Coordinates of C-alpha atoms in Angstrom, one line a residue:
X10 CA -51.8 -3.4 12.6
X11 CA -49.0 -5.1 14.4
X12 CA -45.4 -5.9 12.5
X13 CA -43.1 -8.4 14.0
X14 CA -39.4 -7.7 12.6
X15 CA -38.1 -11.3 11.5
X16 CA -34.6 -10.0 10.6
X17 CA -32.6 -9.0 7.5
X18 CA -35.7 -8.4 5.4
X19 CA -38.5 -10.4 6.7
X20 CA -41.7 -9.5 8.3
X21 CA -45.0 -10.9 9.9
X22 CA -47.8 -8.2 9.7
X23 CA -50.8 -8.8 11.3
X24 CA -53.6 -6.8 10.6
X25 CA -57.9 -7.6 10.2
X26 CA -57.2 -11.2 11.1
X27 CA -54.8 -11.1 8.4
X28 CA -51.3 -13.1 8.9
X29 CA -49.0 -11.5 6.4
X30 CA -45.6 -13.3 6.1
X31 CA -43.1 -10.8 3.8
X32 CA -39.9 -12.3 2.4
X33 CA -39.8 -14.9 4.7
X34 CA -36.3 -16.9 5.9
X35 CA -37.8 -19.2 8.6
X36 CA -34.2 -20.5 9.3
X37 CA -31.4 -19.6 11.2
X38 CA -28.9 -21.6 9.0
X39 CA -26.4 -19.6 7.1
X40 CA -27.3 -18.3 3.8
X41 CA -25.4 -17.8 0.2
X42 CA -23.9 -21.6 0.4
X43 CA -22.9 -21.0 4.3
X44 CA -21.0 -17.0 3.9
X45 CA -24.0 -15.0 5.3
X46 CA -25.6 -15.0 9.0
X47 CA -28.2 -12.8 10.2
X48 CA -26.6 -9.5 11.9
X49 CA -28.2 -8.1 14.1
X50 CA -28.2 -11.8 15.0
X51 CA -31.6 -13.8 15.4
X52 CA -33.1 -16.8 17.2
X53 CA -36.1 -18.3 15.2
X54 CA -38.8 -20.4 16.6
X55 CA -39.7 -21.6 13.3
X56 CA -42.3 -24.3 14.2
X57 CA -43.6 -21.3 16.8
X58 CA -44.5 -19.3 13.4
X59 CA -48.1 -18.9 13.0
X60 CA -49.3 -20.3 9.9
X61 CA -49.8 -17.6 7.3
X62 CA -52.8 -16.4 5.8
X63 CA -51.1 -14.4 2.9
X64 CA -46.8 -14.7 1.4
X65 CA -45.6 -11.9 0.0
X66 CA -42.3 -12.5 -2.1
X67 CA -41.0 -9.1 -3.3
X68 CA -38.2 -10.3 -5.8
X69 CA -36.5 -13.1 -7.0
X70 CA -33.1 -12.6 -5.1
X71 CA -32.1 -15.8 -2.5
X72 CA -32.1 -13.9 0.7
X73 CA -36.1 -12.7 -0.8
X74 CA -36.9 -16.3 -2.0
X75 CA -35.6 -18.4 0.0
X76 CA -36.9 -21.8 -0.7
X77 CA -36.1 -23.9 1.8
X78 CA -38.1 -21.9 4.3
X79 CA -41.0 -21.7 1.7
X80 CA -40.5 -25.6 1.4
X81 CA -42.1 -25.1 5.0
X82 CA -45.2 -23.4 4.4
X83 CA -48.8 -25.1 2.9
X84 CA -49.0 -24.8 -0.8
X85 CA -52.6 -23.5 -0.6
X86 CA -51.4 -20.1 1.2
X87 CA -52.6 -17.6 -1.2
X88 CA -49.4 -15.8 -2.8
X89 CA -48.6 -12.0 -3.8
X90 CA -45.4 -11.9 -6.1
X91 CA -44.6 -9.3 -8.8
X92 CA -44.8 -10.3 -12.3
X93 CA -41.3 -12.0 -12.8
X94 CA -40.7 -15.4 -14.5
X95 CA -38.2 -16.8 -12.5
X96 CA -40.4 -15.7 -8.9
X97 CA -43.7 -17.7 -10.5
X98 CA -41.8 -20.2 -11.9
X99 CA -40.2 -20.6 -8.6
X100 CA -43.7 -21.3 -6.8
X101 CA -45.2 -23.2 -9.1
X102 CA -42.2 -25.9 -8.8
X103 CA -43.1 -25.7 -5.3
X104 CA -46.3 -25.7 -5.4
X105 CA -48.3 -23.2 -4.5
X106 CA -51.2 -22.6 -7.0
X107 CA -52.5 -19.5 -5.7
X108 CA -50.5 -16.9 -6.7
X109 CA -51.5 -13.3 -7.8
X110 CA -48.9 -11.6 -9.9
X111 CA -48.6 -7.7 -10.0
X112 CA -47.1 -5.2 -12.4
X113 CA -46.3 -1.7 -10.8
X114 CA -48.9 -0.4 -8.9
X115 CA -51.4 -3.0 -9.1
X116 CA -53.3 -3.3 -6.0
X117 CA -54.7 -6.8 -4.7
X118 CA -57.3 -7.0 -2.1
X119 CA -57.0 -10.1 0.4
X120 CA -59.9 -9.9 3.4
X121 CA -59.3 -6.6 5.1
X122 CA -56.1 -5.9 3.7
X123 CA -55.4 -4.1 0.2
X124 CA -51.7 -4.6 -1.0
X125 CA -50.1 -2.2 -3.5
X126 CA -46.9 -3.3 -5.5
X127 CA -44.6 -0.2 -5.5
X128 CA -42.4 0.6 -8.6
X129 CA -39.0 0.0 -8.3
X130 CA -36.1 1.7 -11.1
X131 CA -33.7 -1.2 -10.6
X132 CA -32.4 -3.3 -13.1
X133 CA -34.1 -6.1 -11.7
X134 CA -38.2 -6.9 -11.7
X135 CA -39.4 -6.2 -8.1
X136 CA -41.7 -4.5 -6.0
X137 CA -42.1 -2.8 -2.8
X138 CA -45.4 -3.3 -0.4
X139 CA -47.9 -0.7 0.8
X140 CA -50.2 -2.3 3.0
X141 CA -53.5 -0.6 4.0
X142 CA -55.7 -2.0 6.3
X143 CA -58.4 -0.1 9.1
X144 CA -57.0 3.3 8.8
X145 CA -53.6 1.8 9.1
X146 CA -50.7 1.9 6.3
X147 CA -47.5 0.6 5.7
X148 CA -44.8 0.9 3.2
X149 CA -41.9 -2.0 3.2
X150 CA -39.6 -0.1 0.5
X151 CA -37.6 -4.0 0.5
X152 CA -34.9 -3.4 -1.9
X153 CA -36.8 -1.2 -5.1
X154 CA -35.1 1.8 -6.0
X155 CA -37.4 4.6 -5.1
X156 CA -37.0 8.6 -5.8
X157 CA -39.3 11.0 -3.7
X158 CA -41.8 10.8 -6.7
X159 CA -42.9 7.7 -5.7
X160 CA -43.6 8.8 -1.8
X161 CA -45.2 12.0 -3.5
X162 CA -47.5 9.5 -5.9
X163 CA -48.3 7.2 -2.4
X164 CA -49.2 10.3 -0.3
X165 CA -51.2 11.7 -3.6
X166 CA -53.5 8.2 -4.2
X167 CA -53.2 6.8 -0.6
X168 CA -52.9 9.2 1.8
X169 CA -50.2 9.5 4.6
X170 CA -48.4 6.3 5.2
X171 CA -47.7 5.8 9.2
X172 CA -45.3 3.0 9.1
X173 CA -42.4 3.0 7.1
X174 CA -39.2 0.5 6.7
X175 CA -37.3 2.6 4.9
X176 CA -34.3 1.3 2.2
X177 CA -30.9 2.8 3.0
X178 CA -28.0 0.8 1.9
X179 CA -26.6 0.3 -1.1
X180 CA -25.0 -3.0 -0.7
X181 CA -25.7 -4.6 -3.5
X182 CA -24.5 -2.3 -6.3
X183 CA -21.4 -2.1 -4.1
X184 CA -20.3 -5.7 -3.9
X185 CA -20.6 -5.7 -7.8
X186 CA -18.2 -2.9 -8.1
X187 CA -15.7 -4.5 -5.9
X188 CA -15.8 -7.8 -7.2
X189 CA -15.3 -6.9 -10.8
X190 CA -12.5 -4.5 -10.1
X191 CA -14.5 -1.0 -10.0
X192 CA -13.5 0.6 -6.9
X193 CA -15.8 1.0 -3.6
X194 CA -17.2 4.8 -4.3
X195 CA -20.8 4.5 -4.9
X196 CA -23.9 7.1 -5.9
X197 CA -24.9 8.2 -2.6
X198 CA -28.0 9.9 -4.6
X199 CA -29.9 6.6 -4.2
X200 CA -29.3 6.5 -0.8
X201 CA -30.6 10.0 -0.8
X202 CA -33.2 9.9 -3.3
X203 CA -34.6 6.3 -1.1
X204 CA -34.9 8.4 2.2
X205 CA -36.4 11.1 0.5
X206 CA -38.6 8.5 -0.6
X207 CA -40.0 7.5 3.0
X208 CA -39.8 11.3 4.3
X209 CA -42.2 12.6 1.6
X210 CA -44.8 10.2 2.9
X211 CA -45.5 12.3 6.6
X212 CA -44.7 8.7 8.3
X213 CA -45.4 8.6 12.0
X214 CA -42.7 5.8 12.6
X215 CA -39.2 4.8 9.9
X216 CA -37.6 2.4 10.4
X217 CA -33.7 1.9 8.2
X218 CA -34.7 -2.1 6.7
X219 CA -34.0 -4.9 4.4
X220 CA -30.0 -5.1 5.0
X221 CA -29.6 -7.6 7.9
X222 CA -26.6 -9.8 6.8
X223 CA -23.3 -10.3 7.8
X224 CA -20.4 -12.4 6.0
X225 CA -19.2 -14.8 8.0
X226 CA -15.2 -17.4 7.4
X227 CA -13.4 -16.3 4.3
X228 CA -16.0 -13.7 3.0
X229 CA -16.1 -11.7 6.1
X230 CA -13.4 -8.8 4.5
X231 CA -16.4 -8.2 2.8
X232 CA -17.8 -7.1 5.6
X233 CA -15.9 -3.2 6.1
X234 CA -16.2 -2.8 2.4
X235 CA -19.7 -2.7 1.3
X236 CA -22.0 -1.6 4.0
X237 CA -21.0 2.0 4.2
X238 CA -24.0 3.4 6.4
X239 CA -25.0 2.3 9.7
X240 CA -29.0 2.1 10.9
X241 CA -27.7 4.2 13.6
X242 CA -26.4 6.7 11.5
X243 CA -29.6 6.8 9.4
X244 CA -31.8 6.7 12.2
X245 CA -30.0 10.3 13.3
X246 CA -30.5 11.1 9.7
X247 CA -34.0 10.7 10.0
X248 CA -34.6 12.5 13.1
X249 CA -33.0 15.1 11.4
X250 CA -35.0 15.4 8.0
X251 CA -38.6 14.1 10.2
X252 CA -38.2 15.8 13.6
X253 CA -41.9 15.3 13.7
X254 CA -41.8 11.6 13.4
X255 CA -40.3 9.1 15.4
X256 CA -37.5 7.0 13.8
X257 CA -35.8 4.4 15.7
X258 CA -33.2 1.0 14.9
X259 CA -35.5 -2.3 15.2
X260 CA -34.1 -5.5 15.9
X261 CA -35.6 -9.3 15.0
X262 CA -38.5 -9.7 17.8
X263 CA -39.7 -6.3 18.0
X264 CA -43.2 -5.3 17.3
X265 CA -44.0 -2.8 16.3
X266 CA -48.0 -1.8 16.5
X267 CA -50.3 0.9 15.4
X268 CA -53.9 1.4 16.8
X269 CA -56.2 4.1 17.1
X270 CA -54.0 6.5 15.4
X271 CA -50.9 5.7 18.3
X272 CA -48.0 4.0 17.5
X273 CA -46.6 1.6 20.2
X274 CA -43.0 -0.5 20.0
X275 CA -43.0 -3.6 22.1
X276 CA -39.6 -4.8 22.4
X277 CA -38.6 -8.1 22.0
X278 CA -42.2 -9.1 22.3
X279 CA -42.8 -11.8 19.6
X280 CA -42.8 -15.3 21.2
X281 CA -41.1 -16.7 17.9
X282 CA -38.4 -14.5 17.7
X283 CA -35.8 -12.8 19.5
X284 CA -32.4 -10.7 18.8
X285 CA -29.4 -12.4 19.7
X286 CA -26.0 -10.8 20.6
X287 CA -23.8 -11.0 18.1
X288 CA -20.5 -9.2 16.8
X289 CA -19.6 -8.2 13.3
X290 CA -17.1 -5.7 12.4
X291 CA -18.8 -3.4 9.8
X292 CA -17.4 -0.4 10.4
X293 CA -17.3 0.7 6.7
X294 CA -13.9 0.8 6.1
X295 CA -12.7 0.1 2.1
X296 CA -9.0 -0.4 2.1
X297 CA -6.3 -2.5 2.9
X298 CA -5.0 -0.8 6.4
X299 CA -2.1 -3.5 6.3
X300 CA -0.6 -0.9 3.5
X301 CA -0.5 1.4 6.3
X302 CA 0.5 -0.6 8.9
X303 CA 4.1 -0.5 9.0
X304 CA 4.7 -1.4 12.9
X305 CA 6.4 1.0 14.9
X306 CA 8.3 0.7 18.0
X307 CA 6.8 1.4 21.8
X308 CA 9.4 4.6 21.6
X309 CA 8.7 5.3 17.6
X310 CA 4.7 4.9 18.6
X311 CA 4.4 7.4 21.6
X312 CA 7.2 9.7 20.1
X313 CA 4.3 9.5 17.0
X314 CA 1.7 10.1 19.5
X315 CA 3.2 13.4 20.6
X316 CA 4.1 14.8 17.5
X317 CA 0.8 14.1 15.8
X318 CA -1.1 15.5 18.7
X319 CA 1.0 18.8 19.0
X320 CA 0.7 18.5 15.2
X321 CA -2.8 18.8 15.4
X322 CA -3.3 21.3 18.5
X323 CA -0.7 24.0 17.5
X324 CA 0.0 24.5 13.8
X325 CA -3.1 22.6 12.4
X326 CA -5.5 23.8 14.8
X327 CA -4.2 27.8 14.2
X328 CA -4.5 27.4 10.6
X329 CA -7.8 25.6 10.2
X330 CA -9.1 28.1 12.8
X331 CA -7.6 30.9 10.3
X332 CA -9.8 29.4 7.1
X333 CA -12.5 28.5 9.0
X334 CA -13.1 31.8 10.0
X335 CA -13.1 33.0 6.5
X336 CA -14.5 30.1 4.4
X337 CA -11.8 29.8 1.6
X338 CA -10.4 26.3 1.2
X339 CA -12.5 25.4 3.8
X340 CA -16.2 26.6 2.3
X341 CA -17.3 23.2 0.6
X342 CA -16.8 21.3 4.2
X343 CA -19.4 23.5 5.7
X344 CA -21.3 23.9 3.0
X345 CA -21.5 20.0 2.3
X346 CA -21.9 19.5 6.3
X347 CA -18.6 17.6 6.6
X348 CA -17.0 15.3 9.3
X349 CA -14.3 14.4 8.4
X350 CA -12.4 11.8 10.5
X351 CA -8.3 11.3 10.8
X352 CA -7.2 7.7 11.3
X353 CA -3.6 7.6 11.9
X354 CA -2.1 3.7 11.4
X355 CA 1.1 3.3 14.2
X356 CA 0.9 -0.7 13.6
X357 CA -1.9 -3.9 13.4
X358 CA -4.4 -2.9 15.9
X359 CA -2.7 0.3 16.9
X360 CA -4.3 3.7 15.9
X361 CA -4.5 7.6 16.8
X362 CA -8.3 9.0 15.8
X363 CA -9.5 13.0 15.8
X364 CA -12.2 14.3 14.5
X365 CA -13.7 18.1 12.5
X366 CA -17.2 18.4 12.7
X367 CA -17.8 21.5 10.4
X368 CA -21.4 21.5 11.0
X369 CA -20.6 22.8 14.6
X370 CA -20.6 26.5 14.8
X371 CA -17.2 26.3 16.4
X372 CA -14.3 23.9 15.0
X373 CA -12.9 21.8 17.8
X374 CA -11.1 18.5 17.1
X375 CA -12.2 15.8 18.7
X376 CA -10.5 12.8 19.8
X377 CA -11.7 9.4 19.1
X378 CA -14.2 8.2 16.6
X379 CA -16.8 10.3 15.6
X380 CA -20.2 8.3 15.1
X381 CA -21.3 10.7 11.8
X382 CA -18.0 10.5 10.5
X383 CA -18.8 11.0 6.3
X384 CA -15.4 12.0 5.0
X385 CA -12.0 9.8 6.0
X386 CA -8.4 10.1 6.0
X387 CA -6.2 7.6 7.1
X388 CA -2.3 7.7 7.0
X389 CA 0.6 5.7 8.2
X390 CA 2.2 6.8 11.4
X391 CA 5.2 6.5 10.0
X392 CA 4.5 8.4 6.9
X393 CA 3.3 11.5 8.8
X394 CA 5.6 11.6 11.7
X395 CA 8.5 11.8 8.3
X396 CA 6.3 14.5 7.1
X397 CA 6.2 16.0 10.3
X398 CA 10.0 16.5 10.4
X399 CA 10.7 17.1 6.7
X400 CA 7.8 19.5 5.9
X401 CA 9.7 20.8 3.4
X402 CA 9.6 17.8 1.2
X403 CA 6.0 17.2 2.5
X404 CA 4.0 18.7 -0.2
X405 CA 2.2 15.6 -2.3
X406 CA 4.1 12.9 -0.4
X407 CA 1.4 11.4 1.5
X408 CA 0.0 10.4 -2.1
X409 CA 2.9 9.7 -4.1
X410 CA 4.2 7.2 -1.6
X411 CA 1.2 5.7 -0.7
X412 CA 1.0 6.7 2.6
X413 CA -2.9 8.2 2.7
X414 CA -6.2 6.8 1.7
X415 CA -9.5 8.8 1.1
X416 CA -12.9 7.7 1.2
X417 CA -16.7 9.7 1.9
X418 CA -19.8 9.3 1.8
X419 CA -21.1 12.8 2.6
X420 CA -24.6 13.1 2.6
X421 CA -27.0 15.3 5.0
X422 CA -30.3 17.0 5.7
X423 CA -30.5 20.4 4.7
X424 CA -33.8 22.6 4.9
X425 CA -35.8 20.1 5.4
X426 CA -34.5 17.5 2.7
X427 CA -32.0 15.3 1.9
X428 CA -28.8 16.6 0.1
X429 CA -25.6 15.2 -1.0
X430 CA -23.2 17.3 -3.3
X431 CA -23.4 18.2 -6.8
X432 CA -20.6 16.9 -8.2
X433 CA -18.5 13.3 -7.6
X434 CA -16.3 11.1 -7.6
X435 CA -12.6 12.9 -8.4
X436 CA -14.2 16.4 -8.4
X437 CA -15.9 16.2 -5.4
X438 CA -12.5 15.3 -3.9
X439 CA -10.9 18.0 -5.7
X440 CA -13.5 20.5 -4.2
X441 CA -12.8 18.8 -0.8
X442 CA -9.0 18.9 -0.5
X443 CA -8.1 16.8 2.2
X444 CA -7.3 19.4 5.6
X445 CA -3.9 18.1 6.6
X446 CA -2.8 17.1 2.8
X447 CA -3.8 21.4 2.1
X448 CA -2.7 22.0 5.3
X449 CA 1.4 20.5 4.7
X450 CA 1.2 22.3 1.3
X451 CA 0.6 25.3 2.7
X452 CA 2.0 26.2 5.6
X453 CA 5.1 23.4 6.1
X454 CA 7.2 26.1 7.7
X455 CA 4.8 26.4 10.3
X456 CA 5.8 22.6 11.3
X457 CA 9.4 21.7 13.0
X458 CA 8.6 22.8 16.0
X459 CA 6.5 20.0 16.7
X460 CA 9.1 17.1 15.9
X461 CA 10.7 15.2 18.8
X462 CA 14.4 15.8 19.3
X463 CA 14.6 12.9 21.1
X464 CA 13.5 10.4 18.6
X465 CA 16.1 12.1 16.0
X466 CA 18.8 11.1 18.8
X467 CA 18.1 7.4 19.6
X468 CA 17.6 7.4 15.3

């Protein structure tokens, strides 16, 4: 079996003279009326296509069914779509007559290939795809909610599954909650529950899927709001909950082959398809930093820089060290496998970053960005460097004036499974107190002699 990645979520699988097309957009064209472009970006040979044998179409969603690149394809290409008006209504007014519909799985056979339609708990009719074909399987999760019960149900009636493209972000239900007004937290136990999903299956190869879009012009805010998880970061997930396995980031024009029990990636080997440099900011970021971005002076900025730093490496440092070494305040950060990251704001474009990593034996902060960063605190420059010289006053400031925003999206691999923490939303806050917030509230006397005497002079 040989997959070619098409980008976002299509696929070409070829397998017993089989030429499987899955959710395919065989344009590179923006999508969504012109707001979305393929990222990681593509460049598609579509006449360079080979003609397919079998279309899969997993769900009725536009960047699934996209019908101007199905407006491409013969109409006697036999079709496997799950049992949803809108989807078979959709071909029919195309054209194409020869279309099996599935209900959950239902299994269809087609040559050499059998092709199970996996359940899915969304609020939508759709399907995921379990191929089998020659001792070969593969599992495109696509966008269906899945728990581990389904991998366990798939390893029970089909055996191990080799292959897996593996659902992990939960885009969707996030740009609903922002656009009507709900807030940018989300449920990180689908995200959980998904990856669970392609562990439980022994796979040989994972592959994060299905989320290859970027908003493009006036939608392109969008962009640091709703993607919270990067494939690299759930690639190094994977490694960690499948050290057995090999789990890597694919990009359009990969292929990605297995034969003979071996799995084999050719990069950028498809002669229709290739990944194209291209650069999106979606660095998961769900706030307005121009709220914290009041500008500061060269002199105001590096007099910031100092105090922040020795903030951090004297008082901070000796107190976290003090609770670290006895759990307390700090327990639910190790136990939770925190990182939390410290943004400070100095001005548009200007910013101080450190790190905690409390899954690390030994707490160190770290400067710059951390790449598993799951728990975030950023603050004005100018609000902290004031809290820095009035500690006394300091207490619940950085809240009540506005000048700190908290977001996470803590969630780990712990003994040998995926795990995010009991409780939510306020209370999960409340069981992670912010470090520096505790840290001001408790031990503010422990603070002036970081200020800069100078700055209070040329004030």
């Amino acid at each position: 079996m040989r997959i070619t990645v098409l980008g976002h979520a299509g696929l070409y699988v070829e397998a017993a003279n089989e030429r499987i097309l899955i959710d395919p957009v065989l344009r590179d064209t923006p999508l969504g009326h012109g707001s979305l472009v393929f990222y990681p970006g593509r460049r598609l040979k579509p006449d360079a296509v080979p003609s397919p044998t079998l279309l899969v179409i997993s769900h009725a969603h536009w960047d699934h069914f996209d019908l101007e690149s199905l407006e491409r394809l013969p109409r006697d290409v036999p079709v496997v779509a799950p049992n949803e008006a809108s989807v078979l209504a959709g071909l029919r007014r195309l054209g194409f007559a020869r279309v099996t519909a599935l209900e959950s799985w239902q299994s269809h056979v087609h040559g050499g290939v059998k092709l199970t339609a996996t359940p899915s708990a969304g609020d939508i009719t759709e399907m995921g795809v379990l191929l089998e074909s020659e001792g070969t399987r593969f599992w495109d999760m696509v966008d269906a909610e899945v728990g581990p019960e389904v991998g366990e149900r798939i390893l029970a009636e089909h055996g191990r599954v080799h292959l897996v493209a593996a659902k992990y972000q939960p885009q969707g239900k996030l740009q609903v909650q922002l656009l009507w007004g709900l807030g940018t937290s989300f449920d990180k136990r689908d995200v959980a529950r998904s990856l669970e999903a392609a562990s439980v299956v022994q796979p040989q190869f994972v592959f994060p899927y299905a989320c290859g879009l970027a908003f493009q012009g006036m939608h392109a805010w969008m962009n640091k709001q709703i993607f919270p998880f990067t494939q690299p970061q759930v690639v190094r997930l994977l490694r960690a909950r499948l050290p057995q396995a090999r789990a890597e980031q694919l990009r359009p024009g990969d292929v990605l082959e297995h034969r003979d029990g071996n799995v084999t990636l050719h990069a950028q080997a498809s002669p229709f398809v290739r990944h194209e440099e291209a650069r999106y900011d979606q660095d998961w970021e769900p706030l307005d930093s121009t709220s914290l971005d009041d500008p500061l002076t060269e002199p105001e900025a590096d007099d910031a820089r100092r105090e922040v730093e020795a903030l951090l490496a004297g008082p901070f440092a000796r107190w976290l060290r003090a609770h670290f070494a006895t759990a307390g305040y700090l327990r639910a950060f190790i136990e939770y496998r925190v990182v939390w990251q410290l943004v400070v704001h100095l001005g548009p474009g200007r910013r101080l970053a450190y790190a905690l990593d409390f899954r690390a034996p030994r707490l160190a902060l770290l400067k710059g960005l951390h790449e598993d960063a799951n728990y975030f605190v950023h603050v004005s420059g100018r609000g902290l460097t004031r809290s820095i010289r009035r500690p006394e006053i300091s207490g619940d400031l950085f809240n009540l004036c506005g000048d700190l925003r908290l977001f996470e999206k803590v969630l780990g691999v712990a003994d040998g499974h995926f795990f995010v923490p009991p409780v939510a939303g306020k209370e999960l806050l409340v069981s992670l107190p912010d470090p520096l917030t505790l840290f001001f509230r408790q031990a503010p006397a422990s603070v002036p002699d970081v200020a800069t005497p100078a700055h209070e002079a040329r004030a």
